[in-house]
XYZ file of C-alpha atoms in Angstrom:
595
model
C -52.517 23.330 -12.513
C -54.632 20.429 -11.250
C -56.074 19.735 -14.690
C -52.534 19.892 -16.072
C -51.420 17.085 -13.774
C -54.531 15.050 -14.545
C -53.778 15.346 -18.254
C -50.200 14.216 -17.625
C -51.485 11.130 -15.750
C -53.377 10.046 -18.839
C -50.324 10.259 -21.091
C -48.155 7.290 -21.956
C -44.544 6.675 -20.929
C -43.145 8.299 -24.076
C -44.729 11.704 -23.314
C -43.607 11.507 -19.677
C -40.033 10.712 -20.661
C -40.113 13.588 -23.152
C -41.155 16.059 -20.453
C -38.483 14.773 -18.064
C -35.855 15.049 -20.813
C -36.939 18.665 -21.420
C -35.953 19.639 -17.921
C -32.894 17.388 -18.049
C -31.605 19.461 -20.954
C -31.602 22.467 -18.649
C -29.452 20.541 -16.163
C -27.154 19.418 -18.976
C -26.819 23.047 -20.079
C -25.611 23.924 -16.584
C -23.189 21.027 -16.683
C -21.804 22.183 -20.002
C -21.399 25.703 -18.613
C -19.447 24.377 -15.636
C -17.404 22.116 -17.898
C -16.581 25.040 -20.153
C -15.476 27.051 -17.135
C -13.340 24.133 -16.012
C -11.802 23.771 -19.450
C -11.015 27.477 -19.473
C -9.366 27.069 -16.101
C -7.333 24.112 -17.351
C -6.348 26.035 -20.464
C -5.202 28.930 -18.320
C -3.259 26.540 -16.085
C -1.538 24.953 -19.080
C -0.673 28.333 -20.563
C 0.513 29.638 -17.213
C 2.651 26.528 -16.673
C 4.322 26.946 -20.074
C 5.112 30.594 -19.321
C 6.454 29.814 -15.866
C 8.496 26.910 -17.230
C 10.364 29.436 -19.361
C 10.791 31.629 -16.293
C 12.177 28.652 -14.351
C 14.631 28.021 -17.168
C 15.806 31.631 -16.925
C 16.184 31.369 -13.144
C 18.021 28.073 -13.591
C 20.381 29.764 -16.046
C 21.116 32.554 -13.538
C 21.769 30.065 -10.714
C 23.902 27.845 -12.974
C 25.959 30.887 -13.982
C 26.614 31.591 -10.308
C 27.447 27.927 -9.743
C 29.915 28.042 -12.635
C 31.703 30.964 -10.967
C 31.783 29.016 -7.686
C 33.200 25.908 -9.418
C 35.824 28.055 -11.181
C 36.802 29.582 -7.839
C 37.089 26.137 -6.230
C 39.331 24.895 -9.047
C 41.675 27.892 -8.812
C 41.960 27.517 -5.043
C 42.741 23.784 -5.360
C 45.406 24.536 -7.963
C 47.047 27.230 -5.841
C 50.198 26.070 -4.083
C 50.108 29.238 -1.973
C 46.719 28.236 -0.509
C 47.827 24.647 0.054
C 51.016 25.780 1.803
C 49.093 28.183 4.016
C 46.642 25.444 5.068
C 49.225 22.724 5.686
C 52.455 24.362 7.020
C 53.048 24.453 10.728
C 53.264 27.692 12.661
C 56.751 29.226 12.693
C 58.023 32.624 13.837
C 55.869 35.717 13.571
C 57.731 37.040 10.533
C 57.141 33.892 8.528
C 53.491 33.864 9.571
C 53.086 37.498 8.484
C 54.611 36.724 5.078
C 52.386 33.672 4.745
C 49.248 35.689 5.509
C 50.354 38.404 3.084
C 50.924 35.903 0.255
C 47.574 34.290 1.054
C 45.818 37.674 0.951
C 47.330 38.503 -2.461
C 46.434 35.090 -3.872
C 42.839 35.127 -2.542
C 42.251 38.656 -3.933
C 43.250 37.353 -7.369
C 40.972 34.321 -7.058
C 38.147 36.486 -5.664
C 37.908 38.119 -9.099
C 35.920 35.095 -10.346
C 33.087 36.121 -8.000
C 33.218 39.884 -8.531
C 29.667 39.874 -9.921
C 28.302 38.499 -6.678
C 28.343 39.666 -3.048
C 30.159 36.722 -1.486
C 32.803 35.948 1.051
C 35.421 33.175 0.659
C 36.684 31.323 3.716
C 39.193 28.444 3.899
C 40.043 26.232 6.881
C 43.174 24.060 6.905
C 44.153 20.866 8.625
C 46.760 22.893 10.508
C 43.965 24.876 12.181
C 44.521 28.061 10.177
C 41.666 29.854 8.500
C 41.452 32.798 6.112
C 38.450 34.839 4.939
C 38.114 37.549 2.301
C 35.149 39.045 4.130
C 33.771 37.606 7.367
C 30.652 39.756 7.345
C 28.851 37.230 5.130
C 29.504 34.294 7.471
C 31.330 35.186 10.725
C 32.740 32.091 12.462
C 35.806 31.430 14.595
C 38.318 28.665 13.796
C 36.786 26.498 16.523
C 33.228 27.085 15.239
C 34.287 26.250 11.677
C 36.042 23.023 12.705
C 32.995 21.737 14.572
C 30.377 23.088 12.171
C 27.890 20.654 10.599
C 28.752 22.026 7.135
C 32.441 21.174 7.690
C 31.622 17.631 8.796
C 29.311 17.138 5.817
C 32.008 18.360 3.398
C 34.597 15.989 4.860
C 32.179 13.065 4.567
C 31.634 13.894 0.854
C 35.048 15.332 -0.176
C 34.465 15.315 -3.942
C 31.072 16.987 -3.807
C 30.283 20.696 -3.941
C 27.331 21.135 -1.551
C 24.994 24.045 -0.853
C 23.768 24.592 2.700
C 21.488 26.923 4.632
C 22.664 28.578 7.863
C 21.253 31.263 10.177
C 23.525 34.119 11.189
C 22.564 35.297 14.661
C 23.542 38.868 15.458
C 22.570 41.144 18.285
C 20.038 42.891 16.064
C 18.554 40.198 13.802
C 18.922 36.835 12.113
C 20.505 36.894 8.652
C 20.053 33.663 6.687
C 23.023 32.691 4.511
C 23.635 30.150 1.749
C 26.988 28.389 1.962
C 28.687 26.486 -0.865
C 31.332 24.158 0.598
C 33.769 21.530 -0.584
C 36.762 19.717 0.829
C 40.177 20.695 -0.616
C 42.328 17.725 -1.557
C 45.597 17.027 -3.336
C 44.825 16.073 -6.944
C 47.509 13.388 -7.037
C 47.346 11.768 -3.603
C 43.734 12.659 -2.823
C 44.781 13.757 0.687
C 42.394 16.344 2.205
C 44.166 19.447 3.469
C 41.272 21.855 4.081
C 37.709 22.959 3.497
C 36.486 25.847 1.306
C 33.381 27.907 2.089
C 31.767 30.466 -0.232
C 29.067 32.410 1.639
C 26.294 34.590 0.239
C 23.527 36.175 2.267
C 20.155 34.715 1.346
C 18.816 38.198 0.618
C 21.486 38.580 -2.096
C 20.793 35.086 -3.424
C 17.208 36.129 -4.166
C 18.486 38.393 -6.958
C 18.496 35.343 -9.212
C 14.690 35.089 -9.190
C 13.020 37.976 -7.301
C 12.221 39.867 -10.507
C 10.137 36.896 -11.706
C 7.890 36.675 -8.629
C 4.653 38.473 -7.834
C 1.661 38.193 -5.525
C 0.584 34.556 -5.492
C 3.558 33.589 -7.694
C 6.370 32.413 -5.395
C 9.737 30.687 -5.735
C 11.530 28.429 -3.259
C 14.875 26.646 -3.488
C 15.089 23.360 -1.556
C 18.196 21.311 -0.861
C 18.354 17.518 -0.873
C 17.551 17.367 2.856
C 14.216 19.119 2.324
C 15.228 22.506 3.797
C 14.104 25.674 2.005
C 17.394 27.575 1.642
C 15.923 30.564 -0.193
C 12.519 32.027 -1.079
C 10.887 35.337 -1.875
C 8.471 34.393 0.950
C 10.711 35.045 3.959
C 8.482 32.978 6.291
C 9.442 29.805 4.433
C 13.226 30.213 4.666
C 14.808 27.523 6.823
C 11.637 25.428 7.066
C 11.764 21.662 6.614
C 9.306 20.938 3.781
C 9.528 17.217 3.002
C 6.114 17.221 1.325
C 7.083 19.986 -1.100
C 10.392 18.180 -1.781
C 8.453 14.989 -2.532
C 6.264 16.824 -5.078
C 9.336 18.411 -6.670
C 11.038 15.023 -7.041
C 7.884 13.498 -8.515
C 7.590 16.312 -11.087
C 11.235 15.847 -12.066
C 11.223 12.027 -12.154
C 7.928 11.761 -14.071
C 8.782 14.711 -16.306
C 5.512 16.475 -15.421
C 4.780 19.984 -16.645
C 3.130 20.864 -13.348
C 1.192 19.377 -10.444
C -1.805 20.580 -8.421
C -1.095 20.170 -4.692
C -2.196 21.440 -1.280
C 0.521 23.662 0.190
C 0.299 26.381 2.857
C -3.384 25.449 3.241
C -4.022 26.578 -0.333
C -4.366 24.833 -3.675
C -1.154 25.518 -5.572
C 0.105 24.914 -9.099
C 3.635 23.594 -8.577
C 6.429 23.561 -11.168
C 9.914 22.283 -10.381
C 13.365 21.957 -11.903
C 16.230 19.916 -10.484
C 19.663 21.555 -10.531
C 22.004 18.534 -10.443
C 25.207 20.551 -10.251
C 23.946 22.235 -7.072
C 21.801 19.317 -5.795
C 18.977 21.834 -5.355
C 15.346 21.873 -6.452
C 13.997 25.091 -7.946
C 10.267 25.178 -7.107
C 7.699 27.646 -8.424
C 4.290 27.513 -6.695
C 1.316 29.599 -7.768
C -1.741 30.279 -5.613
C -4.396 28.909 -7.970
C -7.370 30.568 -6.308
C -5.714 33.981 -6.162
C -4.631 33.888 -9.799
C -7.923 32.503 -11.116
C -9.910 35.132 -9.187
C -8.247 37.809 -11.300
C -9.240 36.072 -14.528
C -12.838 34.853 -13.961
C -15.655 36.141 -11.744
C -16.544 32.696 -10.440
C -18.882 33.992 -7.777
C -21.332 35.530 -10.237
C -21.262 32.500 -12.530
C -21.854 30.107 -9.626
C -24.788 32.161 -8.298
C -26.443 32.239 -11.725
C -25.897 28.496 -12.177
C -27.368 27.760 -8.749
C -30.435 29.849 -9.571
C -31.019 28.070 -12.895
C -30.388 24.641 -11.357
C -32.767 25.401 -8.469
C -35.595 26.350 -10.810
C -35.004 23.268 -12.985
C -34.836 20.938 -9.987
C -38.062 22.406 -8.609
C -39.955 21.552 -11.796
C -38.292 18.132 -12.091
C -39.133 17.298 -8.482
C -42.880 18.044 -8.697
C -43.399 16.453 -12.110
C -41.241 13.372 -11.366
C -42.998 12.916 -8.055
C -46.334 12.880 -9.806
C -45.213 10.640 -12.629
C -43.343 8.014 -10.644
C -45.731 7.421 -7.743
C -46.913 4.093 -9.144
C -43.355 3.120 -10.058
C -42.204 3.994 -6.528
C -44.847 1.675 -5.085
C -43.684 -1.074 -7.408
C -40.051 -0.574 -6.337
C -41.001 -0.719 -2.656
C -42.804 -4.016 -3.176
C -39.828 -5.445 -5.088
C -37.496 -4.361 -2.254
C -39.614 -6.210 0.302
C -39.500 -9.328 -1.870
C -35.716 -8.971 -2.201
C -35.517 -9.359 1.603
C -36.428 -13.089 1.353
C -40.217 -12.523 1.148
C -40.467 -14.670 -1.961
C -43.974 -15.892 -1.040
C -45.493 -12.435 -1.554
C -46.592 -11.239 -4.956
C -46.693 -7.705 -6.331
C -49.997 -5.851 -6.476
C -50.775 -5.090 -10.112
C -51.766 -1.403 -10.240
C -50.691 1.994 -11.556
C -49.979 3.020 -15.142
C -50.032 0.649 -18.076
C -46.278 0.180 -18.080
C -46.182 -0.446 -14.301
C -48.927 -3.085 -14.583
C -47.000 -4.871 -17.317
C -43.826 -4.923 -15.208
C -45.706 -6.163 -12.107
C -47.372 -8.988 -14.057
C -44.052 -10.062 -15.599
C -42.379 -9.953 -12.180
C -45.050 -12.182 -10.618
C -44.578 -14.715 -13.424
C -40.831 -14.608 -12.827
C -41.396 -15.296 -9.103
C -43.350 -18.448 -9.961
C -40.534 -19.658 -12.188
C -37.963 -18.727 -9.544
C -39.785 -20.776 -6.906
C -39.717 -23.833 -9.163
C -36.059 -23.333 -10.032
C -34.959 -22.875 -6.396
C -36.768 -26.032 -5.303
C -35.143 -28.027 -8.113
C -31.737 -26.520 -7.324
C -31.988 -27.377 -3.623
C -32.905 -30.990 -4.423
C -30.102 -31.253 -6.987
C -27.458 -29.779 -4.654
C -28.586 -31.997 -1.801
C -28.371 -35.096 -4.002
C -24.997 -33.985 -5.356
C -23.532 -33.368 -1.919
C -24.766 -36.746 -0.661
C -23.259 -38.399 -3.738
C -19.936 -36.609 -3.252
C -19.812 -37.575 0.417
C -20.663 -41.173 -0.401
C -17.916 -41.194 -3.039
C -15.403 -39.709 -0.605
C -16.242 -42.296 2.044
C -15.753 -45.155 -0.458
C -12.229 -44.031 -1.416
C -10.320 -46.349 0.863
C -6.937 -47.424 -0.513
C -7.037 -51.167 -1.338
C -3.332 -51.395 -0.451
C -4.114 -50.208 3.068
C -6.741 -52.937 3.546
C -4.475 -55.553 1.969
C -1.458 -54.632 4.094
C -3.545 -54.394 7.252
C -5.113 -57.813 6.713
C -1.689 -59.258 5.825
C -0.292 -57.863 9.085
C -3.168 -59.441 11.018
C -2.496 -62.785 9.297
C 1.175 -62.672 10.302
C 0.254 -61.796 13.899
C -2.119 -64.794 14.042
C 0.556 -67.154 12.685
C 3.020 -65.807 15.245
C 0.489 -66.483 17.995
C -0.020 -62.795 18.786
C -3.773 -63.196 18.655
C -4.581 -60.569 21.269
C -2.878 -57.773 19.286
C -4.364 -59.120 16.042
C -7.825 -59.046 17.601
C -7.342 -55.470 18.773
C -6.133 -54.464 15.336
C -9.262 -56.065 13.758
C -11.468 -54.134 16.197
C -9.745 -50.851 15.309
C -10.131 -51.577 11.588
C -13.839 -52.424 12.038
C -14.395 -49.209 13.999
C -12.592 -47.166 11.361
C -14.566 -48.743 8.501
C -17.846 -48.224 10.332
C -17.149 -44.516 10.743
C -16.045 -44.020 7.138
C -18.534 -46.296 5.368
C -21.478 -46.712 7.724
C -22.096 -43.091 8.744
C -23.317 -40.895 5.860
C -23.345 -37.713 7.935
C -21.145 -34.917 6.589
C -19.765 -34.006 10.020
C -18.418 -35.557 13.185
C -17.837 -34.083 16.603
C -14.240 -33.474 17.594
C -14.621 -36.323 20.105
C -15.744 -38.752 17.362
C -13.039 -37.619 14.979
C -10.454 -38.055 17.748
C -11.576 -41.671 18.182
C -11.166 -42.279 14.414
C -7.696 -40.704 14.434
C -6.601 -42.905 17.328
C -7.876 -46.059 15.526
C -6.079 -45.062 12.353
C -2.855 -44.281 14.286
C -2.999 -47.615 16.110
C -3.246 -49.552 12.812
C -0.288 -47.726 11.259
C 1.877 -48.114 14.355
C 1.026 -51.825 14.453
C 2.242 -52.144 10.846
C 5.326 -49.933 10.953
C 6.295 -49.824 14.590
C 6.086 -47.011 17.106
C 9.079 -44.953 15.910
C 6.569 -42.215 15.017
C 4.785 -41.030 18.152
C 1.380 -39.351 17.884
C 0.278 -36.976 20.651
C -3.159 -35.381 21.007
C -3.789 -32.032 22.696
C -7.521 -31.318 22.697
C -9.149 -28.684 24.896
C -12.327 -29.991 26.590
C -14.455 -27.047 25.419
C -14.245 -28.144 21.766
C -15.049 -31.861 22.125
C -18.689 -31.225 21.187
C -17.839 -28.970 18.234
C -18.629 -30.278 14.774
C -16.163 -30.456 11.905
C -16.306 -32.081 8.449
C -15.665 -35.802 8.568
C -12.175 -36.974 7.516
C -10.889 -33.364 7.442
C -7.850 -34.001 9.678
C -7.023 -37.610 8.737
C -5.390 -36.775 5.334
C -2.768 -34.616 7.059
C -1.957 -37.298 9.662
C -1.773 -39.759 6.790
C 0.655 -37.575 4.828
C 2.779 -37.106 7.950
C 3.001 -40.919 8.402
C 3.840 -41.741 4.805
C 5.778 -38.674 3.592
C 7.286 -36.820 6.541
C 9.661 -39.596 7.650
C 11.184 -40.937 4.425
C 14.665 -39.854 5.544
C 14.211 -39.586 9.287
C 13.500 -42.915 11.001
C 11.646 -41.535 14.005
C 9.833 -38.475 15.236
C 6.536 -37.183 16.476
C 3.184 -35.932 15.187
C 1.263 -33.464 17.378
C -2.482 -33.004 16.859
C -3.796 -29.870 18.601
C -7.420 -28.685 18.537
C -8.682 -25.612 20.375
C -10.765 -22.475 20.138
C -9.395 -19.065 19.126
C -12.056 -16.351 19.511
C -14.907 -17.584 17.248
C -12.756 -20.005 15.253
C -11.970 -23.700 15.691
C -8.221 -24.178 15.152
C -6.854 -27.631 14.233
C -3.064 -27.985 13.926
C -1.069 -31.029 12.783
C 2.668 -30.614 13.445
C 5.504 -33.045 12.709
C 9.276 -32.839 12.983
C 9.896 -34.883 9.844
C 11.698 -34.226 6.557
C 9.755 -31.111 5.632
C 8.635 -30.312 2.112
C 8.357 -27.649 -0.550
C 5.102 -25.644 -0.650
C 3.208 -23.935 -3.405
C 3.069 -20.342 -2.137
C 0.138 -19.404 -4.387
C -2.158 -22.149 -3.122
C -0.453 -23.146 0.131
C -0.563 -26.806 -0.980
C 2.213 -29.353 -0.419
C 4.515 -30.643 -3.150
C 5.628 -34.193 -2.350
C 8.189 -36.136 -4.363
C 7.171 -39.492 -2.889
C 5.015 -41.763 -5.100
C 3.442 -43.732 -2.251
C -0.338 -43.678 -2.405
C -2.510 -42.062 0.213
C -4.895 -43.933 2.556
C -8.241 -42.326 1.825
C -7.791 -40.956 -1.677
C -9.432 -37.737 -0.506
C -6.042 -36.015 -0.553
C -4.760 -32.799 0.907
C -5.497 -30.616 -2.127
C -9.281 -30.756 -1.908
C -9.466 -30.191 1.864
C -9.108 -26.402 1.635
C -11.611 -26.224 -1.233
C -14.042 -28.373 0.751
C -13.793 -26.056 3.782
C -14.264 -22.898 1.695
C -17.238 -24.457 -0.087
C -18.883 -25.346 3.226
C -18.074 -22.253 5.312
C -16.787 -19.440 3.064
C -13.516 -17.757 2.122
C -12.690 -16.779 5.725
C -11.831 -20.416 6.502
C -9.393 -22.884 4.978
C -5.951 -24.478 5.272
C -2.538 -22.898 5.881
C 0.618 -25.013 5.381
C 4.143 -23.996 6.370
C 7.195 -26.214 6.100
C 10.990 -26.166 5.959
C 13.122 -28.943 4.506
C 14.731 -30.875 7.317
C 12.689 -29.101 10.016
C 9.160 -30.457 9.670
C 5.686 -29.346 8.627
C 2.855 -27.404 10.282
C -0.730 -27.561 8.977
C -3.349 -25.153 10.361
C -7.093 -25.582 9.682
C -9.490 -22.708 10.415
C -13.159 -23.759 10.906
C -16.247 -22.072 12.395
C -17.415 -22.982 15.895
C -20.501 -25.218 15.460
C -21.803 -27.051 18.528
C -23.367 -30.498 18.055
C -27.185 -30.624 18.319
C -26.762 -33.848 20.299
C -25.491 -31.675 23.162
C -28.064 -28.863 23.489
C -26.757 -27.891 26.898
C -23.494 -26.894 25.210
C -25.169 -24.586 22.733
């Protein structure tokens, strides 16, 4: 065995791959065997579903035939003047009442003939409080119980609908489930309701429509629109609320599926369903897949044989692959260590011929990668400095012109003190935008710039627009990108008060968990927003101060800090605008004690 492995070590990659493929074929053979078994199972399921679909159609035909008899009975009762008179006339003397009951009995016996093929009882309840039943054994209820019964209330709420309900009959000995078909009786001309009709059948008798088609593992359930199982050959399910099974039945009907595999009763079931619109019932056939398949295929023996073959194959593959890939494994481990930022380490060139070739090529690639990364860092640094310099030079000439013109007018008017202060603010603002090439400012520095900018605008246009600052002390040393807030104050000054002549702008900066939150709120005209990009849509053509603009602020933040940060804008026309900036908490290095 040792010489065998030594001989394998001397072979090239082609021979090694060939040997590995030899054992892989064994694994593929197992896979094909399992796939064939699965296909056989699917074929059986398809065939079984087709057969049971025909059975469901037969059951549906039986139930529809019963429903037709019920509908015919309802129509004859509604057309009977004797029934209507009995349910609407007021009580008179005993003789008249006896005659009325006699006539009613004769009439109901004639109508009962439509249901002679079924064990049912017909009960009617009138608005005058009278009730009549052909056989109360199927559904014994007093007049008071009928009047207050949930089935009666449901029928009155839906007078034109024939509904099927489930009800438990409690006797001294046992509980007898019953299925009740009910409908309100109304005058065909006026539509006035004069009673309610009930046709009762014991659930045990209702099973005759499908019991002959069921067997062990092959069950049938009938569910009403509320999700209650009104009938089933599995007595434990009768009366249960099964919303999940109802959902599957609806999905099968709506999507026109042949069947669906679902988990039901803690077993994998093949479910078929038919909707009976005239009864508003779902006919559901569910087959225990495991029980049925166990009778067709001896899965246990096949699985044991497959496991044995797979175990032997894996044993050979493990030992041979382990021997063959030792050098490759070492190479992979070295590459993994380099992938964890150890780019200064090179791979040791050893192992088989192919491994040595890969290691040499990888080391050459590392050299080229080092050169490329250094060039990329220099390029990006130069590009970012150029972009920042360009941003800082974008000062609107109209702003400078108007500001200097305002200063000139103040000097002519003799208001030299205010003109001097305005010049100082302008100098300070220009120094911070043109003189400082740093990408960031502290909140305290940015606050100073905002106040200078606000002073200049209020000097030009008056103080109808008040600017208030709410800054928490703990964030004054935090860093944020330069000129990141100013564009929103600028837009509030020049766009938010085109219709309103006065208002306020609130600037609020604080910390929320590990995030720096900057909010600029005004009570101006409001604006429309682009919901996809959360960017403002202004109709004013007045130019902005810095030229940086609102649209690139969010992109700038995401570029600097990632997708978790950015700008959110909400606004309503006539109400105002709220801008929210989310930035990371970065303390200034000039304040190490605050780190």
